[in-house]
Amino acid sequence: MDLLARARALAACPLFGGLAPAVVVRLAERARVVELARGDRRTTDDDVWVVATGSLAIAVRDAGSPTSRTATTGTALGVIRIVRRDTPAIEVVAEQPSTLVGLGADDVRDVLEEDPAALAALTDRLAAQLLS
Amino acid sequence: MNRRAYQLGVVMVMLSSMVAVALRSFAEAAFLEAYGPAEMPWLLIASAGGFAIATLGYDSLTRHARASVVDLGLLVALGIAAAAAPALLHAGAPPVVLVVGLAAGSQLAGLALWNRVAASIVGREARRASPRAGAAVTAGGAIAGLAAGAVIPRLGLSALPWGGAVLTAVVAIVCVAQERALRTGGAPGAAAPPEPARGAGLVQRRLLVALAVVAALEGIVATAVDLQFIAGVKTRYTGTDVAVALALFYGGTNAILFVLQAAAAPRLLLTRSLTFTAAIHPLLVIVSYAWFIAAPRFVSIAATRTCDSVLRLATSRPAQELALSALPPGKRARWKVLLRGAVWPAGAAASALVLLLLGPAALARPVALALAAAAIALVAAILARTAARRFQTALAAPLGIRTERRDDPRRIDLETLERWSRATGDDDPRTAALARAALARARVEPAELADHLRHDDPSVRAALFDQLVRTPASALRGELRAAIAIEDDDRALVAGIRALAVLGDRAGVERGEERAGLEKDVDDTVRSSRAMLGDGDPADELRRVLATDAGWATAFVRARPIPEDVLASLLISASAFAVIARVGSLAARQHLATALEAGSPDAIAAIADLDDVGARSLARDVGALSTAARLAIARTASSTPAGVHLIEALIEDGDPEVGHAALRSALALARGGVVVGAPALAAAHTHALAALSAHLDADRTTASPCVRAELELATRRCVARLLWATALEAAAAGRDPAAIAATARHLVGGSEALRRRALDVVQELEARPEVLAAIERWLRPAPLAGSLDALAAHDPWLGRLARGELAQLEPTLVALRRPALFSSLAGPALGELAARSEWRSIDGELFRAGDAGDAMFVVASGSLIARRDGEPDRRIEAGDVVGELALLTHAPRAATVASDGRGEVLVVGRDPFAAASRRAPELLLGLAATLAGWLAPNRPDAL
């Protein structure tokens, strides 16, 4: 995936889609790509992942019996890590061949702190998602 | 460090070493007396095998019983065996059994007791203290060796084991006392490590594998050296002279070792990375072996033996000890014993077995044997460095440090340019906008464009011409003229006319005139190009261009000088920030500064999209802009490689926040391969070191608690700056700066264990003594009588606070610092917020659910109760914040909050908070973190 493809994948995610194109491109410059084959397992570690293609099962650690939800194209994983470093990593399993665009949480913070307007847009969006 | 436990431990291992030398001298002499040189390999095999078996037995016992109990039992058994040895020998016991039993027992005791010393020290303290404990061991060996040399001729060989038995009893007593000291004073060296990172197990296994192979190879080489040396001794000496010669040799080599351990090894471990230290021993063995190969005499093999035994203990063992410090304590102690007691002897035994199979032929060809051993030592040297690198990875792993280097993503090839150019016409407007944004930042080498200016796709031609507008290339003028002469696409023609005009070439205008009147864009471009080339009033034309295309307006101003006052007026009236940033006068740039202070996205984008020439131009004026504007520029400079010129201008800024932001941006650029120049780097380093020294020197004994707290926080930021400057130097030297930069976060904000480990990582990655010394000084501050006035030069706000000029703000600062949200905010930003916050006494309701919210509250005294329908009451204590959600979301109050009795709150309004978050954007992230903590605790999957 080249820079533009990474930027398109990020922009397809509602969380980043509201940012100015230049900011999305700057984020895409710092992003990397991970390809997962069906059944591959992966943890998000220090990263925020956006599903570019495919789908993944995420283990939900809620109270009660273990369940999972599915992340599809445009879903962002590990977003809380942008604001809380102590958040545990997420484990995902590819339900079909998938491509993920990964951003270091520190990279996202760096870009956002460079641009207060982008930061305000993202925190608004984050708050809305958290409150929804 | 548990000083008492360490001191007792040093005495213990020193006495233990004396026991080992005495018993080994006795046993080996007895063996050599009984057998000939042909049996020598058997001695080595039996010794190594016995040691390995004893070690495995010890390992098995310590997994089922307390190590302190096993150690004491071992000492008692050793004492009894030593006392009985002469009688057993006299009674006809095979000398080989004595050698194996006494040597293995005494060596194993030494290893076990060494772990108890290691339990009393940790971190860089261990790097300093561990070799000194080793020196005590050596001193014990030297004293015992030299004393044995004097005692044997007078009292006979039997005096050695009896003396050893007495000393073993003393060691057992000290061992009990040391165990008590560890229990009462703590065992920092055996404390739990920082939270392991995912995959740490694999990293640690890889480290252990490398260490095990190195240990085995060392054992192989040592056996070859030993065999050749002892054969030489046997050839030169006979009878009791052999024991005397061996005892004197051990004593002599221990004396050399002592000097190295006491003086050189601590310095080496404290100032050099492990990759350097770990390779010293095998490489010098190779050098001395080379001497033996060139001149195979007793003196050269004695030198090789000295080199091997001395450096193994002076550098390789401390290196191994240090490498094992990356493991958890239990694993560390276990593997230390196994590597030294089982793996190393196994290598030695294997080597001896091979030599035995080869028979006398091996010793008959000393040069060939030396060549083989030197080759193995070379492999050991390479693997020792590999192990050291794995240690660095294992050390950094719990800190979450990942090292990677990226190429500049803005450099693209022609194929990518073609693809992106086509995407600018995509039906999806979002894709088209992203493609335009990507192209605006892309750079293609002009030399690569020459053959493609007549590309089939007009959108590609337009993109290529646009590149040449932004990066004029005189060398391509001929090709460009030829391409424009046949250009029939209007969009491409517009870009082509501009590309020629910025080169001062009228050919594009003439071609455009042929189509003028048919297409408005071409018409406009022809007119503006004419104005650029000197026809007509440039001011009128610039006014029009400013409204339509900032990039073209910038090229216009660069090509056609306009009187400064006219230009400033035009730019200010158009708020053409992108142009002002690149070519504006100082007056116009003050207008840009005002917009930056207000957080204008256009102004920020103007900085983010600066080109090289524009950044150099702005860098000349940036010092004259306001602090808030400089701060915004410093922060945004990381968005473009050209920002490096701005960073160089701001890296030594008098305002600590600006300097801080500039360094941080410099690091972000360095990760993309763009590094600030050497003079700026050196200045940043000097500035950061001086600032940290001034903060550490400041006498805080008479300062108020508020000043002390602010000083501590400012000092932490100085540490971060120093490490960032260090990371930049690493980047300039071609190394990855990310890891060392990440250590700053842990050093400044981590737990004690993480701090210690971070400091170790700093040393391993960038061992500059003055940096390490300054950070160590910060970690162990001593009372100082330096002047607080010196702070003003590095942090004017803190200087004012220290002088009492902001005394009226101190209560507000103290109250604001209590919530986590403001706890690490830079002092000047908090000061501004404090100045705009209000105190309010409350005795009853603060706000009701559903009210509009335009402020948040910090509880300064008393407590509040938040009531929400259907939920239990939530108590909000002093130091907590309430109402912050309204600042983030503009949502109405979610709960009714009232005080529980009388209390005081600090009111932080929306506008002051917004101003503070423009200055310190991490505040908004902090608010979002608070929100995330409420709504999705332990639910990383929630988003």
mmCIF file with all atom_site columns, N, CA and C in Angstrom, chain B residues 112-166:
data_model
loop_
_atom_site.group_PDB
_atom_site.id
_atom_site.type_symbol
_atom_site.label_atom_id
_atom_site.label_alt_id
_atom_site.label_comp_id
_atom_site.label_asym_id
_atom_site.label_entity_id
_atom_site.label_seq_id
_atom_site.pdbx_PDB_ins_code
_atom_site.Cartn_x
_atom_site.Cartn_y
_atom_site.Cartn_z
_atom_site.occupancy
_atom_site.B_iso_or_equiv
_atom_site.pdbx_formal_charge
_atom_site.auth_seq_id
_atom_site.auth_comp_id
_atom_site.auth_asym_id
_atom_site.auth_atom_id
_atom_site.pdbx_PDB_model_num
ATOM 1   N N  . ALA B 1 112 ? 27.232 -19.578 44.186 1.00 0.00 ? 112 ALA B N  1
ATOM 2   C CA . ALA B 1 112 ? 26.011 -19.415 44.977 1.00 0.00 ? 112 ALA B CA 1
ATOM 3   C C  . ALA B 1 112 ? 26.099 -18.155 45.820 1.00 0.00 ? 112 ALA B C  1
ATOM 4   N N  . LEU B 1 113 ? 27.255 -17.928 46.408 1.00 0.00 ? 113 LEU B N  1
ATOM 5   C CA . LEU B 1 113 ? 27.397 -16.751 47.268 1.00 0.00 ? 113 LEU B CA 1
ATOM 6   C C  . LEU B 1 113 ? 27.395 -15.469 46.439 1.00 0.00 ? 113 LEU B C  1
ATOM 7   N N  . TRP B 1 114 ? 27.885 -15.561 45.207 1.00 0.00 ? 114 TRP B N  1
ATOM 8   C CA . TRP B 1 114 ? 27.897 -14.383 44.346 1.00 0.00 ? 114 TRP B CA 1
ATOM 9   C C  . TRP B 1 114 ? 26.470 -13.897 44.086 1.00 0.00 ? 114 TRP B C  1
ATOM 10  N N  . ASN B 1 115 ? 25.551 -14.821 43.931 1.00 0.00 ? 115 ASN B N  1
ATOM 11  C CA . ASN B 1 115 ? 24.150 -14.435 43.722 1.00 0.00 ? 115 ASN B CA 1
ATOM 12  C C  . ASN B 1 115 ? 23.615 -13.642 44.903 1.00 0.00 ? 115 ASN B C  1
ATOM 13  N N  . ARG B 1 116 ? 24.143 -13.918 46.071 1.00 0.00 ? 116 ARG B N  1
ATOM 14  C CA . ARG B 1 116 ? 23.661 -13.206 47.265 1.00 0.00 ? 116 ARG B CA 1
ATOM 15  C C  . ARG B 1 116 ? 24.214 -11.782 47.283 1.00 0.00 ? 116 ARG B C  1
ATOM 16  N N  . VAL B 1 117 ? 25.413 -11.591 46.744 1.00 0.00 ? 117 VAL B N  1
ATOM 17  C CA . VAL B 1 117 ? 25.937 -10.219 46.608 1.00 0.00 ? 117 VAL B CA 1
ATOM 18  C C  . VAL B 1 117 ? 25.093 -9.473  45.584 1.00 0.00 ? 117 VAL B C  1
ATOM 19  N N  . ALA B 1 118 ? 24.818 -10.156 44.460 1.00 0.00 ? 118 ALA B N  1
ATOM 20  C CA . ALA B 1 118 ? 24.047 -9.518  43.381 1.00 0.00 ? 118 ALA B CA 1
ATOM 21  C C  . ALA B 1 118 ? 22.660 -9.099  43.864 1.00 0.00 ? 118 ALA B C  1
ATOM 22  N N  . ALA B 1 119 ? 22.119 -9.803  44.855 1.00 0.00 ? 119 ALA B N  1
ATOM 23  C CA . ALA B 1 119 ? 20.785 -9.463  45.353 1.00 0.00 ? 119 ALA B CA 1
ATOM 24  C C  . ALA B 1 119 ? 20.784 -8.123  46.083 1.00 0.00 ? 119 ALA B C  1
ATOM 25  N N  . SER B 1 120 ? 21.953 -7.648  46.486 1.00 0.00 ? 120 SER B N  1
ATOM 26  C CA . SER B 1 120 ? 21.995 -6.413  47.279 1.00 0.00 ? 120 SER B CA 1
ATOM 27  C C  . SER B 1 120 ? 22.190 -5.164  46.421 1.00 0.00 ? 120 SER B C  1
ATOM 28  N N  . ILE B 1 121 ? 22.428 -5.325  45.114 1.00 0.00 ? 121 ILE B N  1
ATOM 29  C CA . ILE B 1 121 ? 22.698 -4.167  44.257 1.00 0.00 ? 121 ILE B CA 1
ATOM 30  C C  . ILE B 1 121 ? 21.848 -4.252  42.991 1.00 0.00 ? 121 ILE B C  1
ATOM 31  N N  . VAL B 1 122 ? 21.630 -3.098  42.367 1.00 0.00 ? 122 VAL B N  1
ATOM 32  C CA . VAL B 1 122 ? 20.762 -3.088  41.192 1.00 0.00 ? 122 VAL B CA 1
ATOM 33  C C  . VAL B 1 122 ? 21.107 -1.906  40.287 1.00 0.00 ? 122 VAL B C  1
ATOM 34  N N  . GLY B 1 123 ? 20.753 -2.027  39.002 1.00 0.00 ? 123 GLY B N  1
ATOM 35  C CA . GLY B 1 123 ? 20.904 -0.920  38.045 1.00 0.00 ? 123 GLY B CA 1
ATOM 36  C C  . GLY B 1 123 ? 22.348 -0.515  37.835 1.00 0.00 ? 123 GLY B C  1
ATOM 37  N N  . ARG B 1 124 ? 22.547 0.805   37.644 1.00 0.00 ? 124 ARG B N  1
ATOM 38  C CA . ARG B 1 124 ? 23.914 1.277   37.394 1.00 0.00 ? 124 ARG B CA 1
ATOM 39  C C  . ARG B 1 124 ? 24.793 1.133   38.632 1.00 0.00 ? 124 ARG B C  1
ATOM 40  N N  . GLU B 1 125 ? 24.143 1.105   39.809 1.00 0.00 ? 125 GLU B N  1
ATOM 41  C CA . GLU B 1 125 ? 24.882 0.848   41.037 1.00 0.00 ? 125 GLU B CA 1
ATOM 42  C C  . GLU B 1 125 ? 25.571 -0.517  40.929 1.00 0.00 ? 125 GLU B C  1
ATOM 43  N N  . ALA B 1 126 ? 24.875 -1.458  40.320 1.00 0.00 ? 126 ALA B N  1
ATOM 44  C CA . ALA B 1 126 ? 25.435 -2.804  40.149 1.00 0.00 ? 126 ALA B CA 1
ATOM 45  C C  . ALA B 1 126 ? 26.623 -2.770  39.191 1.00 0.00 ? 126 ALA B C  1
ATOM 46  N N  . ARG B 1 127 ? 26.532 -1.922  38.155 1.00 0.00 ? 127 ARG B N  1
ATOM 47  C CA . ARG B 1 127 ? 27.663 -1.823  37.218 1.00 0.00 ? 127 ARG B CA 1
ATOM 48  C C  . ARG B 1 127 ? 28.909 -1.341  37.938 1.00 0.00 ? 127 ARG B C  1
ATOM 49  N N  . ARG B 1 128 ? 28.697 -0.468  38.940 1.00 0.00 ? 128 ARG B N  1
ATOM 50  C CA . ARG B 1 128 ? 29.835 0.076   39.669 1.00 0.00 ? 128 ARG B CA 1
ATOM 51  C C  . ARG B 1 128 ? 30.305 -0.923  40.745 1.00 0.00 ? 128 ARG B C  1
ATOM 52  N N  . ALA B 1 129 ? 29.346 -1.477  41.471 1.00 0.00 ? 129 ALA B N  1
ATOM 53  C CA . ALA B 1 129 ? 29.695 -2.262  42.656 1.00 0.00 ? 129 ALA B CA 1
ATOM 54  C C  . ALA B 1 129 ? 30.054 -3.706  42.321 1.00 0.00 ? 129 ALA B C  1
ATOM 55  N N  . SER B 1 130 ? 29.462 -4.239  41.262 1.00 0.00 ? 130 SER B N  1
ATOM 56  C CA . SER B 1 130 ? 29.690 -5.654  40.972 1.00 0.00 ? 130 SER B CA 1
ATOM 57  C C  . SER B 1 130 ? 31.169 -5.958  40.662 1.00 0.00 ? 130 SER B C  1
ATOM 58  N N  . PRO B 1 131 ? 31.842 -5.181  39.800 1.00 0.00 ? 131 PRO B N  1
ATOM 59  C CA . PRO B 1 131 ? 33.266 -5.476  39.578 1.00 0.00 ? 131 PRO B CA 1
ATOM 60  C C  . PRO B 1 131 ? 34.094 -5.301  40.843 1.00 0.00 ? 131 PRO B C  1
ATOM 61  N N  . ARG B 1 132 ? 33.654 -4.388  41.711 1.00 0.00 ? 132 ARG B N  1
ATOM 62  C CA . ARG B 1 132 ? 34.431 -4.202  42.953 1.00 0.00 ? 132 ARG B CA 1
ATOM 63  C C  . ARG B 1 132 ? 34.270 -5.401  43.869 1.00 0.00 ? 132 ARG B C  1
ATOM 64  N N  . ALA B 1 133 ? 33.101 -5.991  43.865 1.00 0.00 ? 133 ALA B N  1
ATOM 65  C CA . ALA B 1 133 ? 32.937 -7.245  44.616 1.00 0.00 ? 133 ALA B CA 1
ATOM 66  C C  . ALA B 1 133 ? 33.825 -8.315  43.977 1.00 0.00 ? 133 ALA B C  1
ATOM 67  N N  . GLY B 1 134 ? 33.895 -8.266  42.627 1.00 0.00 ? 134 GLY B N  1
ATOM 68  C CA . GLY B 1 134 ? 34.775 -9.198  41.921 1.00 0.00 ? 134 GLY B CA 1
ATOM 69  C C  . GLY B 1 134 ? 36.229 -8.965  42.316 1.00 0.00 ? 134 GLY B C  1
ATOM 70  N N  . ALA B 1 135 ? 36.578 -7.687  42.525 1.00 0.00 ? 135 ALA B N  1
ATOM 71  C CA . ALA B 1 135 ? 37.952 -7.374  42.931 1.00 0.00 ? 135 ALA B CA 1
ATOM 72  C C  . ALA B 1 135 ? 38.242 -7.973  44.309 1.00 0.00 ? 135 ALA B C  1
ATOM 73  N N  . ALA B 1 136 ? 37.234 -7.961  45.168 1.00 0.00 ? 136 ALA B N  1
ATOM 74  C CA . ALA B 1 136 ? 37.417 -8.558  46.492 1.00 0.00 ? 136 ALA B CA 1
ATOM 75  C C  . ALA B 1 136 ? 37.646 -10.058 46.360 1.00 0.00 ? 136 ALA B C  1
ATOM 76  N N  . VAL B 1 137 ? 36.898 -10.672 45.442 1.00 0.00 ? 137 VAL B N  1
ATOM 77  C CA . VAL B 1 137 ? 37.094 -12.108 45.193 1.00 0.00 ? 137 VAL B CA 1
ATOM 78  C C  . VAL B 1 137 ? 38.527 -12.348 44.743 1.00 0.00 ? 137 VAL B C  1
ATOM 79  N N  . THR B 1 138 ? 38.963 -11.516 43.837 1.00 0.00 ? 138 THR B N  1
ATOM 80  C CA . THR B 1 138 ? 40.310 -11.656 43.295 1.00 0.00 ? 138 THR B CA 1
ATOM 81  C C  . THR B 1 138 ? 41.362 -11.423 44.371 1.00 0.00 ? 138 THR B C  1
ATOM 82  N N  . ALA B 1 139 ? 41.115 -10.393 45.180 1.00 0.00 ? 139 ALA B N  1
ATOM 83  C CA . ALA B 1 139 ? 42.065 -10.112 46.258 1.00 0.00 ? 139 ALA B CA 1
ATOM 84  C C  . ALA B 1 139 ? 42.192 -11.339 47.147 1.00 0.00 ? 139 ALA B C  1
ATOM 85  N N  . GLY B 1 140 ? 41.062 -11.939 47.430 1.00 0.00 ? 140 GLY B N  1
ATOM 86  C CA . GLY B 1 140 ? 41.078 -13.156 48.246 1.00 0.00 ? 140 GLY B CA 1
ATOM 87  C C  . GLY B 1 140 ? 41.909 -14.234 47.567 1.00 0.00 ? 140 GLY B C  1
ATOM 88  N N  . GLY B 1 141 ? 41.703 -14.383 46.260 1.00 0.00 ? 141 GLY B N  1
ATOM 89  C CA . GLY B 1 141 ? 42.458 -15.395 45.515 1.00 0.00 ? 141 GLY B CA 1
ATOM 90  C C  . GLY B 1 141 ? 43.950 -15.098 45.528 1.00 0.00 ? 141 GLY B C  1
ATOM 91  N N  . ALA B 1 142 ? 44.289 -13.798 45.354 1.00 0.00 ? 142 ALA B N  1
ATOM 92  C CA . ALA B 1 142 ? 45.701 -13.408 45.320 1.00 0.00 ? 142 ALA B CA 1
ATOM 93  C C  . ALA B 1 142 ? 46.359 -13.667 46.662 1.00 0.00 ? 142 ALA B C  1
ATOM 94  N N  . ILE B 1 143 ? 45.653 -13.259 47.716 1.00 0.00 ? 143 ILE B N  1
ATOM 95  C CA . ILE B 1 143 ? 46.212 -13.452 49.066 1.00 0.00 ? 143 ILE B CA 1
ATOM 96  C C  . ILE B 1 143 ? 46.411 -14.957 49.328 1.00 0.00 ? 143 ILE B C  1
ATOM 97  N N  . ALA B 1 144 ? 45.373 -15.722 48.975 1.00 0.00 ? 144 ALA B N  1
ATOM 98  C CA . ALA B 1 144 ? 45.458 -17.165 49.224 1.00 0.00 ? 144 ALA B CA 1
ATOM 99  C C  . ALA B 1 144 ? 46.568 -17.793 48.399 1.00 0.00 ? 144 ALA B C  1
ATOM 100 N N  . GLY B 1 145 ? 46.682 -17.372 47.140 1.00 0.00 ? 145 GLY B N  1
ATOM 101 C CA . GLY B 1 145 ? 47.694 -17.945 46.264 1.00 0.00 ? 145 GLY B CA 1
ATOM 102 C C  . GLY B 1 145 ? 49.095 -17.636 46.749 1.00 0.00 ? 145 GLY B C  1
ATOM 103 N N  . LEU B 1 146 ? 49.321 -16.345 47.062 1.00 0.00 ? 146 LEU B N  1
ATOM 104 C CA . LEU B 1 146 ? 50.655 -15.944 47.509 1.00 0.00 ? 146 LEU B CA 1
ATOM 105 C C  . LEU B 1 146 ? 50.979 -16.582 48.862 1.00 0.00 ? 146 LEU B C  1
ATOM 106 N N  . ALA B 1 147 ? 49.976 -16.636 49.722 1.00 0.00 ? 147 ALA B N  1
ATOM 107 C CA . ALA B 1 147 ? 50.185 -17.235 51.043 1.00 0.00 ? 147 ALA B CA 1
ATOM 108 C C  . ALA B 1 147 ? 50.481 -18.726 50.899 1.00 0.00 ? 147 ALA B C  1
ATOM 109 N N  . ALA B 1 148 ? 49.775 -19.383 49.999 1.00 0.00 ? 148 ALA B N  1
ATOM 110 C CA . ALA B 1 148 ? 50.002 -20.824 49.795 1.00 0.00 ? 148 ALA B CA 1
ATOM 111 C C  . ALA B 1 148 ? 51.424 -21.061 49.318 1.00 0.00 ? 148 ALA B C  1
ATOM 112 N N  . GLY B 1 149 ? 51.902 -20.192 48.431 1.00 0.00 ? 149 GLY B N  1
ATOM 113 C CA . GLY B 1 149 ? 53.265 -20.319 47.926 1.00 0.00 ? 149 GLY B CA 1
ATOM 114 C C  . GLY B 1 149 ? 54.286 -20.251 49.059 1.00 0.00 ? 149 GLY B C  1
ATOM 115 N N  . ALA B 1 150 ? 53.953 -19.435 50.084 1.00 0.00 ? 150 ALA B N  1
ATOM 116 C CA . ALA B 1 150 ? 54.882 -19.299 51.217 1.00 0.00 ? 150 ALA B CA 1
ATOM 117 C C  . ALA B 1 150 ? 54.686 -20.419 52.237 1.00 0.00 ? 150 ALA B C  1
ATOM 118 N N  . VAL B 1 151 ? 53.444 -20.884 52.373 1.00 0.00 ? 151 VAL B N  1
ATOM 119 C CA . VAL B 1 151 ? 53.124 -21.844 53.430 1.00 0.00 ? 151 VAL B CA 1
ATOM 120 C C  . VAL B 1 151 ? 53.566 -23.264 53.082 1.00 0.00 ? 151 VAL B C  1
ATOM 121 N N  . ILE B 1 152 ? 53.372 -23.663 51.831 1.00 0.00 ? 152 ILE B N  1
ATOM 122 C CA . ILE B 1 152 ? 53.629 -25.070 51.454 1.00 0.00 ? 152 ILE B CA 1
ATOM 123 C C  . ILE B 1 152 ? 55.048 -25.526 51.811 1.00 0.00 ? 152 ILE B C  1
ATOM 124 N N  . PRO B 1 153 ? 56.109 -24.724 51.467 1.00 0.00 ? 153 PRO B N  1
ATOM 125 C CA . PRO B 1 153 ? 57.466 -25.216 51.794 1.00 0.00 ? 153 PRO B CA 1
ATOM 126 C C  . PRO B 1 153 ? 57.678 -25.372 53.298 1.00 0.00 ? 153 PRO B C  1
ATOM 127 N N  . ARG B 1 154 ? 56.950 -24.600 54.113 1.00 0.00 ? 154 ARG B N  1
ATOM 128 C CA . ARG B 1 154 ? 57.177 -24.660 55.570 1.00 0.00 ? 154 ARG B CA 1
ATOM 129 C C  . ARG B 1 154 ? 56.282 -25.698 56.247 1.00 0.00 ? 154 ARG B C  1
ATOM 130 N N  . LEU B 1 155 ? 54.983 -25.706 55.908 1.00 0.00 ? 155 LEU B N  1
ATOM 131 C CA . LEU B 1 155 ? 54.044 -26.554 56.643 1.00 0.00 ? 155 LEU B CA 1
ATOM 132 C C  . LEU B 1 155 ? 53.565 -27.764 55.850 1.00 0.00 ? 155 LEU B C  1
ATOM 133 N N  . GLY B 1 156 ? 53.901 -27.809 54.584 1.00 0.00 ? 156 GLY B N  1
ATOM 134 C CA . GLY B 1 156 ? 53.467 -28.951 53.762 1.00 0.00 ? 156 GLY B CA 1
ATOM 135 C C  . GLY B 1 156 ? 52.122 -28.673 53.098 1.00 0.00 ? 156 GLY B C  1
ATOM 136 N N  . LEU B 1 157 ? 51.802 -29.533 52.138 1.00 0.00 ? 157 LEU B N  1
ATOM 137 C CA . LEU B 1 157 ? 50.595 -29.346 51.324 1.00 0.00 ? 157 LEU B CA 1
ATOM 138 C C  . LEU B 1 157 ? 49.304 -29.438 52.138 1.00 0.00 ? 157 LEU B C  1
ATOM 139 N N  . SER B 1 158 ? 49.344 -30.221 53.225 1.00 0.00 ? 158 SER B N  1
ATOM 140 C CA . SER B 1 158 ? 48.132 -30.456 54.019 1.00 0.00 ? 158 SER B CA 1
ATOM 141 C C  . SER B 1 158 ? 47.612 -29.189 54.690 1.00 0.00 ? 158 SER B C  1
ATOM 142 N N  . ALA B 1 159 ? 48.507 -28.199 54.846 1.00 0.00 ? 159 ALA B N  1
ATOM 143 C CA . ALA B 1 159 ? 48.069 -26.962 55.502 1.00 0.00 ? 159 ALA B CA 1
ATOM 144 C C  . ALA B 1 159 ? 46.971 -26.276 54.700 1.00 0.00 ? 159 ALA B C  1
ATOM 145 N N  . LEU B 1 160 ? 46.970 -26.473 53.379 1.00 0.00 ? 160 LEU B N  1
ATOM 146 C CA . LEU B 1 160 ? 45.993 -25.767 52.535 1.00 0.00 ? 160 LEU B CA 1
ATOM 147 C C  . LEU B 1 160 ? 44.547 -26.199 52.834 1.00 0.00 ? 160 LEU B C  1
ATOM 148 N N  . PRO B 1 161 ? 44.200 -27.477 52.786 1.00 0.00 ? 161 PRO B N  1
ATOM 149 C CA . PRO B 1 161 ? 42.804 -27.832 53.058 1.00 0.00 ? 161 PRO B CA 1
ATOM 150 C C  . PRO B 1 161 ? 42.378 -27.527 54.489 1.00 0.00 ? 161 PRO B C  1
ATOM 151 N N  . TRP B 1 162 ? 43.306 -27.647 55.442 1.00 0.00 ? 162 TRP B N  1
ATOM 152 C CA . TRP B 1 162 ? 42.905 -27.329 56.819 1.00 0.00 ? 162 TRP B CA 1
ATOM 153 C C  . TRP B 1 162 ? 42.575 -25.837 56.934 1.00 0.00 ? 162 TRP B C  1
ATOM 154 N N  . GLY B 1 163 ? 43.435 -25.030 56.355 1.00 0.00 ? 163 GLY B N  1
ATOM 155 C CA . GLY B 1 163 ? 43.137 -23.591 56.347 1.00 0.00 ? 163 GLY B CA 1
ATOM 156 C C  . GLY B 1 163 ? 41.824 -23.327 55.645 1.00 0.00 ? 163 GLY B C  1
ATOM 157 N N  . GLY B 1 164 ? 41.614 -24.040 54.552 1.00 0.00 ? 164 GLY B N  1
ATOM 158 C CA . GLY B 1 164 ? 40.365 -23.869 53.796 1.00 0.00 ? 164 GLY B CA 1
ATOM 159 C C  . GLY B 1 164 ? 39.152 -24.211 54.632 1.00 0.00 ? 164 GLY B C  1
ATOM 160 N N  . ALA B 1 165 ? 39.263 -25.250 55.439 1.00 0.00 ? 165 ALA B N  1
ATOM 161 C CA . ALA B 1 165 ? 38.126 -25.664 56.266 1.00 0.00 ? 165 ALA B CA 1
ATOM 162 C C  . ALA B 1 165 ? 37.796 -24.589 57.302 1.00 0.00 ? 165 ALA B C  1
ATOM 163 N N  . VAL B 1 166 ? 38.830 -24.007 57.894 1.00 0.00 ? 166 VAL B N  1
ATOM 164 C CA . VAL B 1 166 ? 38.597 -22.956 58.901 1.00 0.00 ? 166 VAL B CA 1
ATOM 165 C C  . VAL B 1 166 ? 37.903 -21.755 58.246 1.00 0.00 ? 166 VAL B C  1
#
